[in-house]
Coordinates of C-alpha atoms (C1' of nucleotides) in Angstrom, one line a residue:
Chain A
M1 CA 34.5 -28.8 -8.7
D2 CA 31.7 -29.9 -10.3
V3 CA 28.7 -29.3 -9.9
K4 CA 28.6 -33.0 -7.6
T5 CA 29.7 -31.8 -5.4
I6 CA 28.5 -28.9 -5.4
C7 CA 25.4 -30.3 -4.6
L8 CA 26.8 -33.1 -2.4
G9 CA 27.9 -30.2 -0.2
V10 CA 24.1 -28.9 -0.4
L11 CA 23.0 -32.2 0.4
T12 CA 25.3 -31.8 4.2
L13 CA 22.8 -28.8 5.1
G14 CA 19.1 -31.5 4.9
D15 CA 17.9 -33.7 2.4
K16 CA 16.6 -32.5 -0.4
T17 CA 14.9 -33.2 -4.3
G18 CA 17.2 -30.9 -6.9
Y19 CA 14.6 -28.2 -6.7
E20 CA 15.3 -27.2 -3.6
I21 CA 19.2 -27.1 -4.8
K22 CA 18.3 -24.7 -7.6
K23 CA 17.2 -22.5 -4.3
H24 CA 19.6 -23.1 -1.9
F25 CA 21.6 -22.2 -5.1
E26 CA 20.2 -18.8 -5.7
R27 CA 19.3 -18.2 -2.5
A28 CA 22.7 -18.9 -1.1
F29 CA 25.5 -18.2 -3.6
S30 CA 23.9 -17.5 -6.8
H31 CA 26.3 -13.9 -7.1
F32 CA 28.7 -17.3 -7.0
F33 CA 28.4 -20.0 -8.8
V34 CA 25.5 -21.1 -11.5
A35 CA 24.2 -24.0 -11.7
G36 CA 20.8 -24.8 -14.2
F37 CA 18.7 -27.4 -13.4
G38 CA 20.4 -29.1 -17.0
S39 CA 24.0 -29.8 -14.9
I40 CA 22.2 -30.4 -11.6
Y41 CA 19.9 -33.6 -13.0
P42 CA 22.9 -35.3 -14.2
A43 CA 24.6 -34.9 -11.7
L44 CA 22.6 -35.7 -9.3
S45 CA 21.8 -39.8 -11.7
A46 CA 25.4 -40.1 -11.9
L47 CA 26.3 -40.1 -7.5
T48 CA 23.4 -42.0 -7.4
E49 CA 24.2 -44.2 -10.2
D50 CA 28.2 -44.4 -8.1
G51 CA 26.1 -44.6 -4.2
F52 CA 27.4 -41.3 -3.3
V53 CA 23.3 -39.9 -2.8
T54 CA 20.4 -42.3 -2.5
H55 CA 16.8 -40.6 -3.1
T56 CA 13.0 -42.2 -2.2
D57 CA 10.3 -41.3 -5.2
V58 CA 7.9 -39.4 -3.4
A59 CA 4.2 -39.7 -5.4
Q60 CA 2.0 -36.2 -3.8
S61 CA -1.0 -35.8 -4.2
K62 CA -1.8 -32.7 -5.7
R63 CA 2.1 -32.4 -7.0
P64 CA 4.2 -33.4 -9.5
H65 CA 6.0 -36.0 -8.1
K66 CA 9.9 -35.4 -6.8
K67 CA 13.0 -37.1 -5.7
V68 CA 14.2 -37.1 -2.1
Y69 CA 17.9 -37.1 -2.5
S70 CA 20.1 -37.9 1.2
I71 CA 23.8 -38.2 0.6
T72 CA 25.0 -41.4 1.7
A73 CA 28.8 -41.6 4.1
E74 CA 30.0 -42.5 0.6
G75 CA 29.0 -39.6 -1.0
R76 CA 30.4 -37.1 2.3
A77 CA 33.5 -39.2 2.6
L78 CA 33.3 -37.8 -1.4
L79 CA 32.4 -34.2 -0.5
M80 CA 35.8 -34.9 2.5
E81 CA 38.0 -35.8 -0.5
A82 CA 37.3 -32.1 -3.4
L83 CA 37.0 -29.4 -0.5
L84 CA 40.6 -30.8 0.5
N85 CA 41.5 -30.7 -3.1
T86 CA 40.3 -28.4 -4.5
P87 CA 42.2 -25.5 -5.1
P88 CA 40.3 -22.1 -4.9
R89 CA 39.0 -20.2 -8.3
H90 CA 37.4 -17.5 -8.8
K91 CA 36.8 -17.2 -12.4
V92 CA 34.6 -13.9 -14.4
R93 CA 32.8 -14.3 -17.6
S94 CA 31.4 -11.1 -18.6
E95 CA 29.5 -10.7 -21.3
F96 CA 29.2 -7.1 -20.0
A97 CA 32.7 -5.9 -20.0
V98 CA 33.3 -7.3 -23.2
L99 CA 31.0 -5.2 -24.6
L100 CA 32.3 -2.1 -22.7
Y101 CA 35.3 -3.5 -24.2
F102 CA 34.3 -2.2 -27.7
A103 CA 32.8 0.2 -26.4
H104 CA 33.9 2.7 -29.1
L105 CA 31.4 0.3 -32.0
L106 CA 28.5 1.3 -30.0
P107 CA 26.3 3.5 -30.6
C108 CA 25.4 5.8 -27.6
D109 CA 23.1 5.1 -26.4
R110 CA 23.0 1.2 -26.7
L111 CA 26.0 2.1 -24.6
A112 CA 24.3 3.6 -22.4
A113 CA 21.2 0.8 -22.0
L114 CA 23.5 -1.5 -21.5
I115 CA 25.5 -0.2 -18.5
D116 CA 22.0 0.8 -16.7
Q117 CA 20.6 -1.9 -17.6
R118 CA 24.1 -3.8 -15.8
A119 CA 23.8 -1.9 -12.7
R120 CA 20.5 -2.9 -12.0
D121 CA 21.3 -6.5 -12.8
I122 CA 23.5 -5.5 -9.2
E123 CA 21.6 -3.8 -7.7
A124 CA 18.9 -7.0 -7.8
M125 CA 21.6 -9.3 -6.5
L126 CA 22.4 -7.3 -4.5
G127 CA 19.0 -7.1 -2.4
N128 CA 18.6 -11.2 -3.4
I129 CA 22.1 -11.7 -1.1
D130 CA 21.7 -14.4 1.7
C131 CA 18.7 -13.0 3.7
F132 CA 19.4 -16.1 5.4
E133 CA 16.7 -17.7 7.2
R134 CA 18.5 -20.5 8.8
D135 CA 17.8 -23.7 7.7
D136 CA 19.6 -25.4 10.5
L137 CA 23.8 -24.2 11.0
P138 CA 23.8 -21.0 10.9
P139 CA 27.7 -21.2 10.3
P140 CA 30.3 -18.1 10.0
S141 CA 31.1 -18.8 6.5
R142 CA 27.6 -18.1 4.7
E143 CA 28.3 -14.6 6.9
M144 CA 31.3 -14.0 4.6
V145 CA 30.4 -15.6 1.8
A146 CA 28.0 -13.2 1.9
G147 CA 29.8 -10.0 2.9
L148 CA 32.0 -11.3 0.1
G149 CA 29.4 -11.0 -2.3
R150 CA 28.6 -7.5 -1.1
A151 CA 31.2 -6.0 -1.1
A152 CA 32.6 -7.0 -4.9
L153 CA 28.4 -6.6 -6.7
Q154 CA 28.6 -2.4 -4.5
A155 CA 32.8 -1.6 -5.3
Q156 CA 31.2 -2.3 -9.7
L157 CA 27.4 -1.0 -8.8
N158 CA 29.7 2.4 -7.3
Y159 CA 32.0 2.0 -9.8
I160 CA 29.8 2.2 -12.9
R161 CA 27.8 5.4 -11.5
E162 CA 30.7 7.3 -11.0
H163 CA 31.9 7.1 -14.3
R164 CA 29.0 6.1 -16.4
D165 CA 28.3 9.5 -17.8
W166 CA 32.7 9.8 -17.1
L167 CA 32.5 7.5 -20.7
L168 CA 29.4 7.8 -22.3
R169 CA 31.0 11.6 -22.4
E170 CA 34.3 10.4 -24.3
I171 CA 32.9 7.7 -26.1
D172 CA 31.2 10.4 -27.4
R173 CA 33.4 12.6 -28.3
Y174 CA 36.1 9.5 -29.5
Q175 CA 34.1 8.6 -32.5
K176 CA 33.6 12.0 -33.3
R177 CA 37.1 12.4 -33.8
G178 CA 36.8 10.2 -35.8
H179 CA 37.1 6.9 -34.3
G180 CA 35.3 3.6 -34.9
S181 CA 31.9 3.6 -33.9
L182 CA 29.5 1.8 -37.0
R183 CA 30.0 4.3 -39.7
R184 CA 34.1 3.3 -39.8
A185 CA 32.4 -0.8 -39.3
A186 CA 29.7 0.1 -42.4
S187 CA 32.4 1.0 -44.8
G188 CA 34.2 -2.0 -45.0
S189 CA 37.3 -2.4 -44.1
Chain B
M1 CA 27.6 -13.9 -27.1
D2 CA 30.1 -17.0 -27.2
V3 CA 34.2 -17.1 -28.5
K4 CA 33.7 -16.2 -32.0
T5 CA 32.5 -12.4 -31.7
I6 CA 35.2 -12.1 -29.8
C7 CA 37.9 -12.7 -31.6
L8 CA 35.9 -10.6 -34.0
G9 CA 36.0 -8.2 -31.9
V10 CA 39.8 -8.4 -31.0
L11 CA 41.1 -8.4 -35.5
T12 CA 38.8 -4.9 -34.6
L13 CA 42.5 -4.1 -33.0
G14 CA 44.4 -5.2 -35.7
D15 CA 45.5 -9.0 -37.9
K16 CA 46.7 -11.5 -34.8
T17 CA 46.9 -14.6 -33.9
G18 CA 45.3 -17.1 -32.3
Y19 CA 47.8 -17.4 -29.3
E20 CA 47.9 -13.1 -30.2
I21 CA 44.0 -13.0 -29.1
K22 CA 44.7 -15.7 -25.7
K23 CA 47.7 -13.6 -24.9
H24 CA 45.7 -10.0 -25.4
F25 CA 42.4 -11.5 -23.8
E26 CA 45.3 -12.7 -20.6
R27 CA 46.6 -8.4 -20.6
A28 CA 43.2 -7.0 -20.7
F29 CA 40.7 -8.7 -19.5
S30 CA 41.6 -11.7 -18.1
H31 CA 40.0 -10.3 -14.1
F32 CA 36.6 -11.1 -16.5
F33 CA 36.1 -13.4 -19.1
V34 CA 39.1 -16.2 -19.6
A35 CA 38.8 -18.5 -23.6
G36 CA 41.4 -20.4 -23.7
F37 CA 42.6 -21.6 -27.3
G38 CA 40.4 -25.3 -26.8
S39 CA 38.1 -22.6 -27.8
I40 CA 39.6 -20.1 -29.4
Y41 CA 41.1 -22.5 -31.9
P42 CA 38.1 -24.1 -32.7
A43 CA 36.3 -20.4 -33.4
L44 CA 39.1 -19.1 -35.8
S45 CA 38.4 -22.4 -37.5
A46 CA 35.0 -21.1 -37.8
L47 CA 34.9 -18.1 -38.0
T48 CA 37.5 -19.2 -41.3
E49 CA 35.0 -21.3 -42.5
D50 CA 32.2 -19.5 -42.9
G51 CA 34.1 -15.9 -44.4
F52 CA 33.7 -13.5 -41.9
V53 CA 37.5 -13.9 -41.0
T54 CA 40.3 -15.0 -43.6
H55 CA 44.0 -16.1 -42.3
T56 CA 47.3 -15.7 -44.3
D57 CA 49.8 -18.6 -43.0
V58 CA 53.0 -17.3 -42.4
A59 CA 56.3 -20.0 -42.2
Q60 CA 58.8 -17.7 -40.4
S61 CA 62.3 -19.9 -40.3
K62 CA 63.3 -19.7 -36.4
R63 CA 59.4 -20.2 -35.4
P64 CA 56.9 -22.3 -35.3
H65 CA 54.3 -21.2 -39.0
K66 CA 51.5 -19.0 -37.7
K67 CA 48.6 -18.0 -39.2
V68 CA 48.1 -14.0 -39.3
Y69 CA 43.7 -13.6 -39.0
S70 CA 41.7 -10.8 -40.6
I71 CA 38.4 -9.6 -40.1
T72 CA 36.7 -9.6 -43.0
A73 CA 33.3 -7.0 -44.2
E74 CA 30.8 -10.0 -43.5
G75 CA 32.4 -10.4 -39.8
R76 CA 32.8 -7.1 -39.0
A77 CA 29.1 -7.0 -39.7
L78 CA 28.6 -9.9 -37.6
L79 CA 30.2 -8.3 -34.0
M80 CA 28.6 -5.2 -35.2
E81 CA 24.7 -7.5 -34.6
A82 CA 26.5 -9.5 -31.8
L83 CA 27.0 -5.9 -29.9
L84 CA 24.0 -4.3 -30.7
N85 CA 21.8 -7.6 -29.6
T86 CA 24.4 -9.7 -26.5
P87 CA 22.4 -8.5 -23.4
P88 CA 25.2 -7.7 -20.4
R89 CA 25.2 -10.6 -18.5
H90 CA 28.1 -10.9 -16.4
K91 CA 28.2 -15.1 -15.0
V92 CA 31.0 -15.3 -11.2
R93 CA 31.5 -19.0 -10.9
S94 CA 34.6 -18.9 -7.9
E95 CA 35.5 -22.5 -6.6
F96 CA 36.8 -20.1 -3.8
A97 CA 33.0 -19.3 -2.4
V98 CA 32.0 -22.5 -2.2
L99 CA 35.3 -23.1 -0.3
L100 CA 34.4 -20.8 2.2
Y101 CA 30.5 -22.0 1.9
F102 CA 31.8 -25.0 3.4
A103 CA 33.8 -23.5 5.2
H104 CA 32.7 -25.8 8.5
L105 CA 33.2 -29.5 6.8
L106 CA 37.0 -27.7 6.6
P107 CA 40.0 -27.8 9.2
C108 CA 41.9 -24.6 9.9
D109 CA 44.8 -24.7 8.2
R110 CA 43.3 -26.2 5.6
L111 CA 41.3 -22.7 5.7
A112 CA 43.5 -20.3 6.1
A113 CA 45.8 -22.0 3.3
L114 CA 42.0 -21.1 0.9
I115 CA 42.2 -17.8 2.2
D116 CA 45.9 -16.5 1.5
Q117 CA 46.3 -18.2 -1.8
R118 CA 43.4 -16.0 -3.1
A119 CA 44.0 -13.7 -1.0
R120 CA 47.7 -13.5 -3.0
D121 CA 45.4 -14.6 -6.7
I122 CA 43.9 -11.4 -5.8
E123 CA 47.0 -9.5 -6.1
A124 CA 48.7 -11.1 -8.8
M125 CA 45.8 -10.4 -10.3
L126 CA 44.8 -7.0 -9.6
G127 CA 48.5 -6.3 -11.1
N128 CA 48.5 -7.4 -13.1
I129 CA 45.1 -5.3 -15.0
D130 CA 46.0 -4.0 -18.3
C131 CA 48.8 -2.2 -18.1
F132 CA 48.0 -1.4 -21.9
E133 CA 51.0 0.1 -23.9
R134 CA 48.2 1.4 -26.0
D135 CA 48.3 -0.9 -29.9
D136 CA 46.6 1.6 -31.4
L137 CA 43.3 2.4 -30.9
P138 CA 43.7 4.2 -26.8
P139 CA 39.5 4.6 -26.3
P140 CA 38.6 5.3 -22.7
S141 CA 36.4 1.9 -22.9
R142 CA 39.2 0.3 -22.0
E143 CA 40.9 1.8 -19.2
M144 CA 36.6 2.0 -17.2
V145 CA 37.0 -2.3 -17.8
A146 CA 40.4 -1.5 -15.8
G147 CA 39.3 0.1 -13.4
L148 CA 35.8 -1.8 -13.4
G149 CA 38.5 -4.7 -12.5
R150 CA 40.7 -3.3 -10.8
A151 CA 37.7 -2.0 -7.9
A152 CA 35.8 -5.1 -7.7
L153 CA 38.7 -7.0 -6.4
Q154 CA 40.3 -4.3 -4.4
A155 CA 37.3 -4.7 -2.5
Q156 CA 37.3 -8.3 -2.8
L157 CA 40.9 -8.1 -1.3
N158 CA 39.8 -5.5 1.3
Y159 CA 36.6 -7.6 2.9
I160 CA 38.7 -11.3 3.0
R161 CA 42.0 -9.2 4.7
E162 CA 39.5 -7.3 7.2
H163 CA 37.5 -10.6 7.7
R164 CA 39.6 -13.3 7.9
D165 CA 40.8 -13.8 11.3
W166 CA 37.9 -13.3 12.2
L167 CA 36.9 -16.2 10.0
L168 CA 39.0 -18.4 11.4
R169 CA 38.2 -17.8 15.3
E170 CA 34.8 -18.1 15.0
I171 CA 35.4 -21.1 13.0
D172 CA 37.2 -22.6 15.2
R173 CA 34.7 -21.7 17.5
Y174 CA 31.9 -23.1 15.9
Q175 CA 33.7 -26.9 15.5
K176 CA 34.3 -26.1 19.8
R177 CA 30.9 -26.6 19.5
G178 CA 30.5 -29.7 17.8
H179 CA 29.6 -29.0 14.8
G180 CA 30.9 -30.0 11.2
S181 CA 34.3 -30.6 11.0
L182 CA 35.8 -33.8 9.3
R183 CA 35.2 -36.1 13.1
R184 CA 30.8 -36.0 12.1
A185 CA 31.4 -36.4 8.8
A186 CA 33.9 -39.3 9.1
S187 CA 31.1 -40.6 11.8
G188 CA 28.7 -41.4 8.9
S189 CA 26.0 -40.2 8.9
Chain C
dT1 C1' -12.0 -16.8 -15.2
dG2 C1' -8.3 -17.6 -16.9
dG3 C1' -2.7 -15.7 -16.6
dA4 C1' 1.4 -15.1 -14.1
dT5 C1' 4.3 -17.3 -11.2
dT6 C1' 5.3 -21.9 -8.4
dT7 C1' 6.4 -26.6 -7.8
dA8 C1' 8.3 -30.8 -10.3
dT9 C1' 11.5 -33.1 -13.4
dA10 C1' 13.7 -34.3 -18.4
dT11 C1' 16.2 -33.8 -22.2
dC12 C1' 19.6 -32.5 -25.7
dA13 C1' 22.6 -30.2 -29.4
dG14 C1' 25.9 -26.4 -28.7
dT15 C1' 29.9 -24.9 -26.5
dT16 C1' 33.0 -24.6 -23.9
dT17 C1' 36.8 -26.8 -21.0
dG18 C1' 41.2 -27.5 -19.6
dA19 C1' 44.9 -31.1 -19.9
dA20 C1' 48.0 -33.2 -22.7
dA21 C1' 50.7 -33.4 -27.1
dT22 C1' 54.0 -31.5 -30.6
dA23 C1' 58.2 -28.9 -31.8
dT24 C1' 61.3 -25.7 -31.9
dA25 C1' 63.6 -21.1 -29.7
dT26 C1' 64.9 -18.1 -26.5
dT27 C1' 65.9 -16.5 -21.8
dA28 C1' 68.1 -17.1 -17.4
dG29 C1' 71.0 -19.0 -14.1
dC30 C1' 74.6 -22.0 -12.4
Chain D
dG1 C1' 78.7 -24.2 -22.3
dC2 C1' 75.0 -26.0 -20.9
dT3 C1' 70.1 -26.5 -18.5
dA4 C1' 65.4 -25.6 -17.3
dA5 C1' 62.2 -22.7 -17.7
dT6 C1' 60.2 -19.9 -20.4
dA7 C1' 58.2 -17.7 -24.5
dT8 C1' 56.1 -19.5 -30.0
dA9 C1' 52.5 -21.4 -32.3
dT10 C1' 48.8 -24.9 -32.9
dT11 C1' 45.8 -29.1 -32.3
dT12 C1' 42.9 -32.3 -30.9
dC13 C1' 39.2 -34.2 -26.9
dA14 C1' 36.6 -36.0 -23.3
dA15 C1' 34.3 -34.6 -19.8
dA16 C1' 31.6 -31.0 -18.4
dC17 C1' 28.1 -27.5 -19.0
dT18 C1' 24.7 -24.3 -20.8
dG19 C1' 20.5 -23.0 -21.7
dA20 C1' 16.8 -23.6 -23.9
dT21 C1' 12.7 -25.9 -24.2
dA22 C1' 9.0 -30.0 -23.7
dT23 C1' 5.7 -31.8 -19.5
dA24 C1' 2.2 -31.3 -15.8
dA25 C1' -1.3 -30.0 -12.4
dA26 C1' -1.3 -26.5 -8.7
dT27 C1' -1.8 -21.9 -7.4
dC28 C1' -1.6 -17.1 -6.3
dC29 C1' -3.6 -12.9 -8.2
dA30 C1' -7.0 -9.7 -10.9

DNA sequence: TGGATTTATATCAGTTTGAAATATATTAGC
DNA sequence: GCTAATATATTTCAAACTGATATAAATCCA
């Protein structure tokens, strides 16, 4: 599934500009799917070219001009086909986890800073998940996606809080036993 | 952080072929970072070209030839720089969550199949997380990464199990009230 | 007044994806 | 003993995505 499909999906909820689609992404499922302008705008251009969406240019007096996109019948058909055939994949790319994995190579204060930063990021996401003022659809699926996100994030936050000090202590001990850390790295092989 | 950095990190744990690096990824943190051959092999080529790793060609009698990579002192320095400067980001791209978000457009049996598939996938990952037979490093960081993964996955699995039937019932009701579903989509606007 | 944020779109080099192609060896089941 | 599947091992590449930068005006806040 690419960004095109998701743009089509969001447009079934009402006509929107590329900017509004991005905002919708952020509000509704930034914790599950990220897409930037760099993928949304080209996706909308391609969809327009193939007749899956149309747009009207709106020149606003007191704002930059904008293009309001609508999904077409062909677009709906394409969306349905994608929704019926996309396998339910789920991919994580966590540079935080990688840093944690190599924690024994890091100074303890850096490690602590990383963990605390990650905790703050999770807290921020938890605070942002779908306080949704129903646009026009209030389907239960929204609640499920929000709940699933909350569950995953809360579990990570709890785990981090419960193991932070333990990890720092253990890493410190590990490094003092002579393993890893910058010392060894700086000394060549 | 790119795949190059992570290859360097894995090579601090011992010399490895590209294939072995991929295996290590899968065992140690497939739930947190995915990288395919298509990114690992080019990364190793680029690292070789810049002197951050070296490799010896090993022609095996009963196997395809292989290249065993080692990290150099310059590579270690580059890794340290990256570990010290990479922000602890964490990104999810869940096509499952997107499908769930548009659940009201799907037939109920498709929705049930998606949920059940996702539950099986999570179970499989939980079964695979780092049953690590310590290569040579047994640092506590490994345990932390594994535990964090387990916590996140288990929370999602529980949530899915607890809400599966509720969602299917609610979506069915929602569609019968005349909203969404294929009917509406097929009828044009 | 003036800096930060919001609305709005475009662009693009660099990176990653994901699948296919290539080859051989081993294991498992029949 | 045969055959299919799996494991070892690398390469390639078009299509997609990332993340940063550029542009420009309006509004919010101090």
